[in-house]
PDB file of C-alpha atoms in Angstrom:
ATOM      1  CA  MET A   1      22.897   5.142  -7.699  1.00  0.00           C
ATOM      2  CA  GLU A   2      19.840   6.767  -9.304  1.00  0.00           C
ATOM      3  CA  LYS A   3      18.034   9.287  -7.104  1.00  0.00           C
ATOM      4  CA  LYS A   4      14.407   9.119  -6.572  1.00  0.00           C
ATOM      5  CA  SER A   5      11.841  11.174  -4.718  1.00  0.00           C
ATOM      6  CA  LEU A   6       8.817   9.744  -2.749  1.00  0.00           C
ATOM      7  CA  VAL A   7       5.879  11.385  -0.690  1.00  0.00           C
ATOM      8  CA  ILE A   8       4.696  10.274   2.529  1.00  0.00           C
ATOM      9  CA  VAL A   9       0.967  11.255   3.503  1.00  0.00           C
ATOM     10  CA  HIS A  10       0.021  10.545   7.004  1.00  0.00           C
ATOM     11  CA  ASN A  11      -3.873  11.013   7.559  1.00  0.00           C
ATOM     12  CA  VAL A  12      -3.924  14.232   5.654  1.00  0.00           C
ATOM     13  CA  ALA A  13      -6.951  16.466   6.863  1.00  0.00           C
ATOM     14  CA  LYS A  14      -8.634  16.849   3.541  1.00  0.00           C
ATOM     15  CA  ARG A  15      -8.474  13.513   1.740  1.00  0.00           C
ATOM     16  CA  HIS A  16      -9.593  15.186  -1.513  1.00  0.00           C
ATOM     17  CA  ASN A  17      -6.013  16.733  -1.505  1.00  0.00           C
ATOM     18  CA  ILE A  18      -4.616  13.293  -2.330  1.00  0.00           C
ATOM     19  CA  GLY A  19      -5.868  13.554  -6.019  1.00  0.00           C
ATOM     20  CA  THR A  20      -4.213  16.900  -6.727  1.00  0.00           C
ATOM     21  CA  LEU A  21      -1.228  15.743  -4.770  1.00  0.00           C
ATOM     22  CA  ALA A  22      -0.981  12.787  -6.995  1.00  0.00           C
ATOM     23  CA  ARG A  23      -1.100  15.009 -10.091  1.00  0.00           C
ATOM     24  CA  SER A  24       1.847  17.186  -8.742  1.00  0.00           C
ATOM     25  CA  ALA A  25       3.819  14.053  -7.748  1.00  0.00           C
ATOM     26  CA  THR A  26       3.341  12.685 -11.296  1.00  0.00           C
ATOM     27  CA  ALA A  27       4.465  15.893 -12.869  1.00  0.00           C
ATOM     28  CA  PHE A  28       7.641  16.050 -10.814  1.00  0.00           C
ATOM     29  CA  GLY A  29       8.793  12.374 -11.229  1.00  0.00           C
ATOM     30  CA  VAL A  30       7.844  10.860  -7.668  1.00  0.00           C
ATOM     31  CA  SER A  31       8.356   7.245  -7.652  1.00  0.00           C
ATOM     32  CA  GLU A  32       5.955   6.312  -4.756  1.00  0.00           C
ATOM     33  CA  LEU A  33       3.248   7.986  -2.942  1.00  0.00           C
ATOM     34  CA  ILE A  34       3.248   6.338   0.697  1.00  0.00           C
ATOM     35  CA  LEU A  35      -0.051   6.429   2.450  1.00  0.00           C
ATOM     36  CA  VAL A  36       0.199   5.957   6.213  1.00  0.00           C
ATOM     37  CA  GLY A  37      -3.075   5.119   8.177  1.00  0.00           C
ATOM     38  CA  ARG A  38      -6.075   4.924   5.859  1.00  0.00           C
ATOM     39  CA  LYS A  39      -5.909   2.971   2.735  1.00  0.00           C
ATOM     40  CA  ASP A  40      -8.770   4.697   1.093  1.00  0.00           C
ATOM     41  CA  PHE A  41      -8.615   8.245  -0.500  1.00  0.00           C
ATOM     42  CA  ASN A  42     -10.196  10.554  -3.071  1.00  0.00           C
ATOM     43  CA  SER A  43      -8.472  10.767  -6.443  1.00  0.00           C
ATOM     44  CA  PHE A  44     -10.611  13.804  -7.548  1.00  0.00           C
ATOM     45  CA  GLY A  45      -8.331  16.335  -9.033  1.00  0.00           C
ATOM     46  CA  SER A  46      -5.692  13.872 -10.289  1.00  0.00           C
ATOM     47  CA  HIS A  47      -7.137  13.933 -14.022  1.00  0.00           C
ATOM     48  CA  GLY A  48      -6.142  10.429 -14.327  1.00  0.00           C
ATOM     49  CA  SER A  49      -2.463  11.108 -13.383  1.00  0.00           C
ATOM     50  CA  ALA A  50      -2.706   8.858 -10.453  1.00  0.00           C
ATOM     51  CA  LEU A  51      -2.763   5.910 -12.799  1.00  0.00           C
ATOM     52  CA  HIS A  52       0.859   6.696 -13.496  1.00  0.00           C
ATOM     53  CA  LEU A  53       1.934   6.733  -9.893  1.00  0.00           C
ATOM     54  CA  SER A  54       2.878   3.771  -7.597  1.00  0.00           C
ATOM     55  CA  PHE A  55       1.137   3.648  -4.194  1.00  0.00           C
ATOM     56  CA  ARG A  56       2.299   1.817  -0.957  1.00  0.00           C
ATOM     57  CA  HIS A  57       0.344   1.569   2.326  1.00  0.00           C
ATOM     58  CA  PHE A  58       1.606   1.268   5.892  1.00  0.00           C
ATOM     59  CA  TYR A  59      -0.489   1.318   9.045  1.00  0.00           C
ATOM     60  CA  THR A  60       2.023   3.107  11.071  1.00  0.00           C
ATOM     61  CA  LEU A  61       4.739   5.703  10.603  1.00  0.00           C
ATOM     62  CA  GLU A  62       7.400   3.294  12.178  1.00  0.00           C
ATOM     63  CA  GLN A  63       6.597   0.784   9.367  1.00  0.00           C
ATOM     64  CA  ALA A  64       7.033   3.419   6.722  1.00  0.00           C
ATOM     65  CA  ARG A  65      10.289   4.660   8.196  1.00  0.00           C
ATOM     66  CA  GLN A  66      11.770   1.267   8.274  1.00  0.00           C
ATOM     67  CA  TYR A  67      10.810   0.554   4.681  1.00  0.00           C
ATOM     68  CA  LEU A  68      12.448   3.850   3.728  1.00  0.00           C
ATOM     69  CA  LYS A  69      15.626   3.170   5.561  1.00  0.00           C
ATOM     70  CA  ASP A  70      15.875  -0.288   3.955  1.00  0.00           C
ATOM     71  CA  GLU A  71      15.536   1.707   0.675  1.00  0.00           C
ATOM     72  CA  ASP A  72      18.470   3.972   1.685  1.00  0.00           C
ATOM     73  CA  CYS A  73      16.268   7.030   1.651  1.00  0.00           C
ATOM     74  CA  ASP A  74      16.339  10.180   3.750  1.00  0.00           C
ATOM     75  CA  ILE A  75      13.051  11.425   5.253  1.00  0.00           C
ATOM     76  CA  CYS A  76      12.584  15.081   4.772  1.00  0.00           C
ATOM     77  CA  GLY A  77       9.891  16.902   6.691  1.00  0.00           C
ATOM     78  CA  VAL A  78       8.213  19.981   5.082  1.00  0.00           C
ATOM     79  CA  GLU A  79       7.995  22.289   7.970  1.00  0.00           C
ATOM     80  CA  ILE A  80       9.273  25.629   9.394  1.00  0.00           C
ATOM     81  CA  ALA A  81      11.118  23.810  12.123  1.00  0.00           C
ATOM     82  CA  ASP A  82      14.280  24.880  14.094  1.00  0.00           C
ATOM     83  CA  GLY A  83      17.322  23.941  11.814  1.00  0.00           C
ATOM     84  CA  ALA A  84      15.262  23.652   8.676  1.00  0.00           C
ATOM     85  CA  PHE A  85      16.764  24.580   5.484  1.00  0.00           C
ATOM     86  CA  ALA A  86      15.265  26.798   2.796  1.00  0.00           C
ATOM     87  CA  VAL A  87      14.137  24.381   0.017  1.00  0.00           C
ATOM     88  CA  HIS A  88      16.021  26.697  -2.615  1.00  0.00           C
ATOM     89  CA  GLU A  89      19.356  25.818  -0.935  1.00  0.00           C
ATOM     90  CA  GLN A  90      18.673  22.014  -2.003  1.00  0.00           C
ATOM     91  CA  PRO A  91      20.112  20.349   0.932  1.00  0.00           C
ATOM     92  CA  PHE A  92      19.561  16.867  -0.445  1.00  0.00           C
ATOM     93  CA  ARG A  93      22.014  13.994  -0.268  1.00  0.00           C
ATOM     94  CA  LYS A  94      20.321  11.094  -1.846  1.00  0.00           C
ATOM     95  CA  SER A  95      16.840   9.509  -2.503  1.00  0.00           C
ATOM     96  CA  THR A  96      14.477  11.429  -0.310  1.00  0.00           C
ATOM     97  CA  ALA A  97      10.885  10.864   0.988  1.00  0.00           C
ATOM     98  CA  PHE A  98       9.009  14.025   1.810  1.00  0.00           C
ATOM     99  CA  LEU A  99       6.740  14.002   4.635  1.00  0.00           C
ATOM    100  CA  LEU A 100       3.907  16.597   4.361  1.00  0.00           C
ATOM    101  CA  GLY A 101       2.042  17.949   7.420  1.00  0.00           C
ATOM    102  CA  ASN A 102      -1.556  18.530   8.318  1.00  0.00           C
ATOM    103  CA  GLU A 103      -2.708  21.931   6.818  1.00  0.00           C
ATOM    104  CA  GLY A 104      -4.074  23.134  10.194  1.00  0.00           C
ATOM    105  CA  THR A 105      -1.421  21.876  12.621  1.00  0.00           C
ATOM    106  CA  GLY A 106       1.651  21.100  10.489  1.00  0.00           C
ATOM    107  CA  LEU A 107       3.664  18.087  11.284  1.00  0.00           C
ATOM    108  CA  SER A 108       3.016  16.274  14.631  1.00  0.00           C
ATOM    109  CA  SER A 109       5.897  15.409  17.142  1.00  0.00           C
ATOM    110  CA  LYS A 110       5.623  11.748  16.092  1.00  0.00           C
ATOM    111  CA  GLU A 111       5.998  12.776  12.483  1.00  0.00           C
ATOM    112  CA  MET A 112       8.989  14.899  13.167  1.00  0.00           C
ATOM    113  CA  GLU A 113      10.721  12.144  15.138  1.00  0.00           C
ATOM    114  CA  ILE A 114      11.154  10.006  11.898  1.00  0.00           C
ATOM    115  CA  CYS A 115      12.553  12.991   9.782  1.00  0.00           C
ATOM    116  CA  ASP A 116      16.233  13.256   9.039  1.00  0.00           C
ATOM    117  CA  PHE A 117      16.075  16.864   8.238  1.00  0.00           C
ATOM    118  CA  PHE A 118      13.464  19.565   7.381  1.00  0.00           C
ATOM    119  CA  VAL A 119      12.907  22.136   4.601  1.00  0.00           C
ATOM    120  CA  TYR A 120      10.696  25.205   4.303  1.00  0.00           C
ATOM    121  CA  ILE A 121       9.593  27.336   1.504  1.00  0.00           C
ATOM    122  CA  SER A 122      10.584  31.061   1.785  1.00  0.00           C
ATOM    123  CA  GLN A 123       7.705  33.534   1.484  1.00  0.00           C
ATOM    124  CA  TYR A 124       8.025  37.131   0.561  1.00  0.00           C
ATOM    125  CA  GLY A 125       4.395  38.585   0.918  1.00  0.00           C
ATOM    126  CA  CYS A 126       2.504  39.273   4.147  1.00  0.00           C
ATOM    127  CA  GLY A 127      -0.978  37.935   3.127  1.00  0.00           C
ATOM    128  CA  THR A 128      -0.794  34.293   4.305  1.00  0.00           C
ATOM    129  CA  ALA A 129       0.962  32.356   7.110  1.00  0.00           C
ATOM    130  CA  SER A 130       1.493  29.120   4.967  1.00  0.00           C
ATOM    131  CA  LEU A 131       0.630  27.349   1.623  1.00  0.00           C
ATOM    132  CA  ASN A 132      -1.535  24.438   1.330  1.00  0.00           C
ATOM    133  CA  VAL A 133      -0.359  20.892   1.156  1.00  0.00           C
ATOM    134  CA  THR A 134      -0.390  20.440  -2.563  1.00  0.00           C
ATOM    135  CA  ILE A 135       1.190  23.787  -3.502  1.00  0.00           C
ATOM    136  CA  ALA A 136       3.875  23.164  -0.863  1.00  0.00           C
ATOM    137  CA  ALA A 137       4.591  19.716  -2.296  1.00  0.00           C
ATOM    138  CA  SER A 138       4.795  20.929  -5.805  1.00  0.00           C
ATOM    139  CA  ILE A 139       7.404  23.402  -4.941  1.00  0.00           C
ATOM    140  CA  VAL A 140       9.521  21.099  -2.902  1.00  0.00           C
ATOM    141  CA  LEU A 141       9.375  18.393  -5.370  1.00  0.00           C
ATOM    142  CA  HIS A 142      10.348  20.674  -8.208  1.00  0.00           C
ATOM    143  CA  HIS A 143      13.419  21.579  -6.411  1.00  0.00           C
ATOM    144  CA  PHE A 144      14.380  17.975  -5.756  1.00  0.00           C
ATOM    145  CA  ALA A 145      13.921  17.081  -9.331  1.00  0.00           C
ATOM    146  CA  VAL A 146      16.117  19.951 -10.515  1.00  0.00           C
ATOM    147  CA  TRP A 147      18.770  18.855  -7.880  1.00  0.00           C
ATOM    148  CA  ALA A 148      18.545  15.203  -8.949  1.00  0.00           C
ATOM    149  CA  GLY A 149      18.866  15.924 -12.479  1.00  0.00           C
ATOM    150  CA  PHE A 150      15.510  14.200 -13.619  1.00  0.00           C
ATOM    151  CA  PRO A 151      15.242  14.401 -17.455  1.00  0.00           C
ATOM    152  CA  GLU A 152      12.570  16.910 -18.583  1.00  0.00           C
ATOM    153  CA  ARG A 153       9.548  15.410 -20.159  1.00  0.00           C
ATOM    154  CA  ARG A 154       9.178  15.900 -23.941  1.00  0.00           C
ATOM    155  CA  ARG A 155       6.859  18.612 -24.991  1.00  0.00           C
ATOM    156  CA  ASP A 156       4.215  18.764 -27.673  1.00  0.00           C
ATOM    157  CA  GLY A 157       3.108  22.322 -28.472  1.00  0.00           C
ATOM    158  CA  GLN A 158       2.037  23.975 -25.307  1.00  0.00           C
ATOM    159  CA  LYS A 159       1.780  20.823 -23.261  1.00  0.00           C
ATOM    160  CA  PHE A 160       4.075  17.808 -22.011  1.00  0.00           C
ATOM    161  CA  VAL A 161       3.476  14.509 -23.572  1.00  0.00           C
ATOM    162  CA  VAL A 162       1.427  12.149 -21.413  1.00  0.00           C
ATOM    163  CA  ALA A 163       2.221   8.295 -21.500  1.00  0.00           C
ATOM    164  CA  GLU A 164      -0.481   5.856 -22.134  1.00  0.00           C
ATOM    165  CA  LYS A 165      -2.540   5.087 -19.097  1.00  0.00           C
ATOM    166  CA  PRO A 166      -1.754   1.696 -17.468  1.00  0.00           C
ATOM    167  CA  VAL A 167      -4.708  -0.568 -16.722  1.00  0.00           C
ATOM    168  CA  ARG A 168      -5.302  -1.480 -13.134  1.00  0.00           C
ATOM    169  CA  GLN A 169      -7.721  -4.390 -12.273  1.00  0.00           C
ATOM    170  CA  VAL A 170      -8.815  -3.667  -8.666  1.00  0.00           C
ATOM    171  CA  ARG A 171     -10.740  -1.220  -6.573  1.00  0.00           C
ATOM    172  CA  ARG A 172     -10.789   2.666  -7.410  1.00  0.00           C
ATOM    173  CA  ASN A 173      -9.527   5.159  -4.747  1.00  0.00           C
ATOM    174  CA  PHE A 174      -7.903   2.462  -2.625  1.00  0.00           C
ATOM    175  CA  CYS A 175      -4.244   1.367  -1.802  1.00  0.00           C
ATOM    176  CA  ALA A 176      -3.943  -2.236  -0.637  1.00  0.00           C
ATOM    177  CA  GLU A 177      -1.141  -4.514   0.235  1.00  0.00           C
ATOM    178  CA  PRO A 178      -0.257  -7.516  -1.982  1.00  0.00           C
ATOM    179  CA  LEU A 179      -2.608 -10.419  -1.767  1.00  0.00           C
ATOM    180  CA  GLU A 180      -0.240 -12.637   0.362  1.00  0.00           C
ATOM    181  CA  VAL A 181      -0.081  -9.818   3.011  1.00  0.00           C
ATOM    182  CA  ILE A 182      -3.859  -9.565   3.195  1.00  0.00           C
ATOM    183  CA  VAL A 183      -4.186 -13.338   3.590  1.00  0.00           C
ATOM    184  CA  LYS A 184      -1.713 -13.196   6.391  1.00  0.00           C
ATOM    185  CA  GLU A 185      -3.491 -10.438   8.048  1.00  0.00           C
ATOM    186  CA  ARG A 186      -6.939 -12.108   7.876  1.00  0.00           C
ATOM    187  CA  THR A 187      -5.302 -15.216   9.409  1.00  0.00           C
ATOM    188  CA  GLU A 188      -3.974 -13.183  12.273  1.00  0.00           C
ATOM    189  CA  LYS A 189      -7.369 -11.520  12.781  1.00  0.00           C
ATOM    190  CA  LYS A 190      -9.305 -14.808  13.033  1.00  0.00           C
ATOM    191  CA  GLU A 191      -6.795 -16.116  15.482  1.00  0.00           C
ATOM    192  CA  LEU A 192      -7.529 -12.989  17.593  1.00  0.00           C
ATOM    193  CA  GLY A 193     -11.262 -13.636  17.122  1.00  0.00           C
ATOM    194  CA  SER A 194     -11.952 -10.294  15.724  1.00  0.00           C
ATOM    195  CA  TYR A 195     -12.089  -8.315  12.421  1.00  0.00           C
ATOM    196  CA  ASP A 196     -12.036  -4.955  14.266  1.00  0.00           C
ATOM    197  CA  TRP A 197      -8.506  -4.592  15.352  1.00  0.00           C
ATOM    198  CA  LEU A 198      -5.239  -6.380  15.733  1.00  0.00           C
ATOM    199  CA  ASN A 199      -2.928  -6.655  18.695  1.00  0.00           C
ATOM    200  CA  GLU A 200      -0.082  -4.297  18.737  1.00  0.00           C
ATOM    201  CA  GLY A 201       2.336  -7.110  19.009  1.00  0.00           C
ATOM    202  CA  VAL A 202       0.833  -8.479  15.702  1.00  0.00           C
ATOM    203  CA  ILE A 203       0.611  -5.143  13.796  1.00  0.00           C
ATOM    204  CA  GLU A 204       1.003  -1.786  15.434  1.00  0.00           C
ATOM    205  CA  ARG A 205      -2.305  -0.192  14.545  1.00  0.00           C
ATOM    206  CA  ASN A 206      -3.593   1.197  17.810  1.00  0.00           C
ATOM    207  CA  GLU A 207      -2.438   4.697  16.943  1.00  0.00           C
ATOM    208  CA  GLU A 208      -4.892   4.436  13.879  1.00  0.00           C
ATOM    209  CA  LEU A 209      -7.717   2.810  15.645  1.00  0.00           C
ATOM    210  CA  LYS A 210     -10.554   5.175  14.362  1.00  0.00           C
ATOM    211  CA  GLU A 211      -9.395   4.814  10.670  1.00  0.00           C
ATOM    212  CA  LYS A 212      -8.963   1.145  10.829  1.00  0.00           C
ATOM    213  CA  THR A 213     -12.407   0.607  12.444  1.00  0.00           C
ATOM    214  CA  GLU A 214     -13.823   2.461   9.404  1.00  0.00           C
ATOM    215  CA  ASP A 215     -12.028   0.381   6.789  1.00  0.00           C
ATOM    216  CA  SER A 216     -11.361  -2.990   8.687  1.00  0.00           C
ATOM    217  CA  PHE A 217     -13.360  -4.755   5.819  1.00  0.00           C
ATOM    218  CA  SER A 218     -12.180  -2.598   3.026  1.00  0.00           C
ATOM    219  CA  CYS A 219      -9.537  -5.011   1.791  1.00  0.00           C
ATOM    220  CA  MET A 220     -11.897  -8.027   1.589  1.00  0.00           C
ATOM    221  CA  PRO A 221     -12.678  -9.192  -1.917  1.00  0.00           C
ATOM    222  CA  GLU A 222     -16.118  -7.879  -3.269  1.00  0.00           C
ATOM    223  CA  ASN A 223     -17.164 -11.469  -4.324  1.00  0.00           C
ATOM    224  CA  LYS A 224     -15.666 -14.899  -3.496  1.00  0.00           C
ATOM    225  CA  ASN A 225     -14.458 -15.355  -6.947  1.00  0.00           C
ATOM    226  CA  GLU A 226     -12.272 -12.293  -6.861  1.00  0.00           C
ATOM    227  CA  THR A 227      -8.585 -13.542  -6.578  1.00  0.00           C
ATOM    228  CA  THR A 228      -6.627 -10.841  -8.340  1.00  0.00           C
ATOM    229  CA  THR A 229      -3.778  -9.293  -6.666  1.00  0.00           C
ATOM    230  CA  LEU A 230      -4.893  -6.314  -4.690  1.00  0.00           C
ATOM    231  CA  SER A 231      -3.164  -3.096  -5.656  1.00  0.00           C
ATOM    232  CA  MET A 232      -4.680   0.275  -6.921  1.00  0.00           C
ATOM    233  CA  LEU A 233      -7.314   1.367  -9.446  1.00  0.00           C
ATOM    234  CA  PHE A 234      -8.230   5.042 -10.135  1.00  0.00           C
ATOM    235  CA  ASP A 235     -10.624   6.486 -12.817  1.00  0.00           C
ATOM    236  CA  SER A 236      -9.744   9.593 -14.600  1.00  0.00           C
ATOM    237  CA  ASP A 237     -11.808  12.552 -13.485  1.00  0.00           C
ATOM    238  CA  LEU A 238     -14.533  13.811 -15.743  1.00  0.00           C
TER     239      LEU A 238
END
């Protein structure tokens, strides 16, 4: 079976990192970037590469974990944890989703609970305690791409050839569920008499209450005639 890499982003502290992370993910052949928590993000720094990347959104880590297990993917935490492997040892077995921690505090206990194993990046200098999220992701994703045997992209002169940009037809900097999921969600909200939050028994969102409150209307169409499937739209950075 063809191996693939994915990246999980769970409420990363600096949302502008998503753009540069998307650029690295595209360069190293990532199949999907999974956002957990907030749907909106800043694509600044992607230089248009986010258009070539598939995004998927979940409200909770458990929802993301279940999806990945259904896809037969390991979940690898990028963290200096007990029993962690040095990433250059390439301890991979199959398709893998990499979970990146907060730059300030690393992976939380809840994040670590869903991981099957951990890798860390060896350092050899004494000037810094850690790398930022995007740099760490680039190193880890490169090691996985080499291990998985991803074909190297064709080069033209001193750069790699970039594919033609696909066209998206929905909002920029936003990752949304398919239209049928959104319709179902709105129906459930109306049944509860509120657009502010959902009962945990309907969709487990209480752990992301603050983020959900901020974007509780963000998946609503901007006008009543908008009926296109909601996915993602990114503009290339100028």
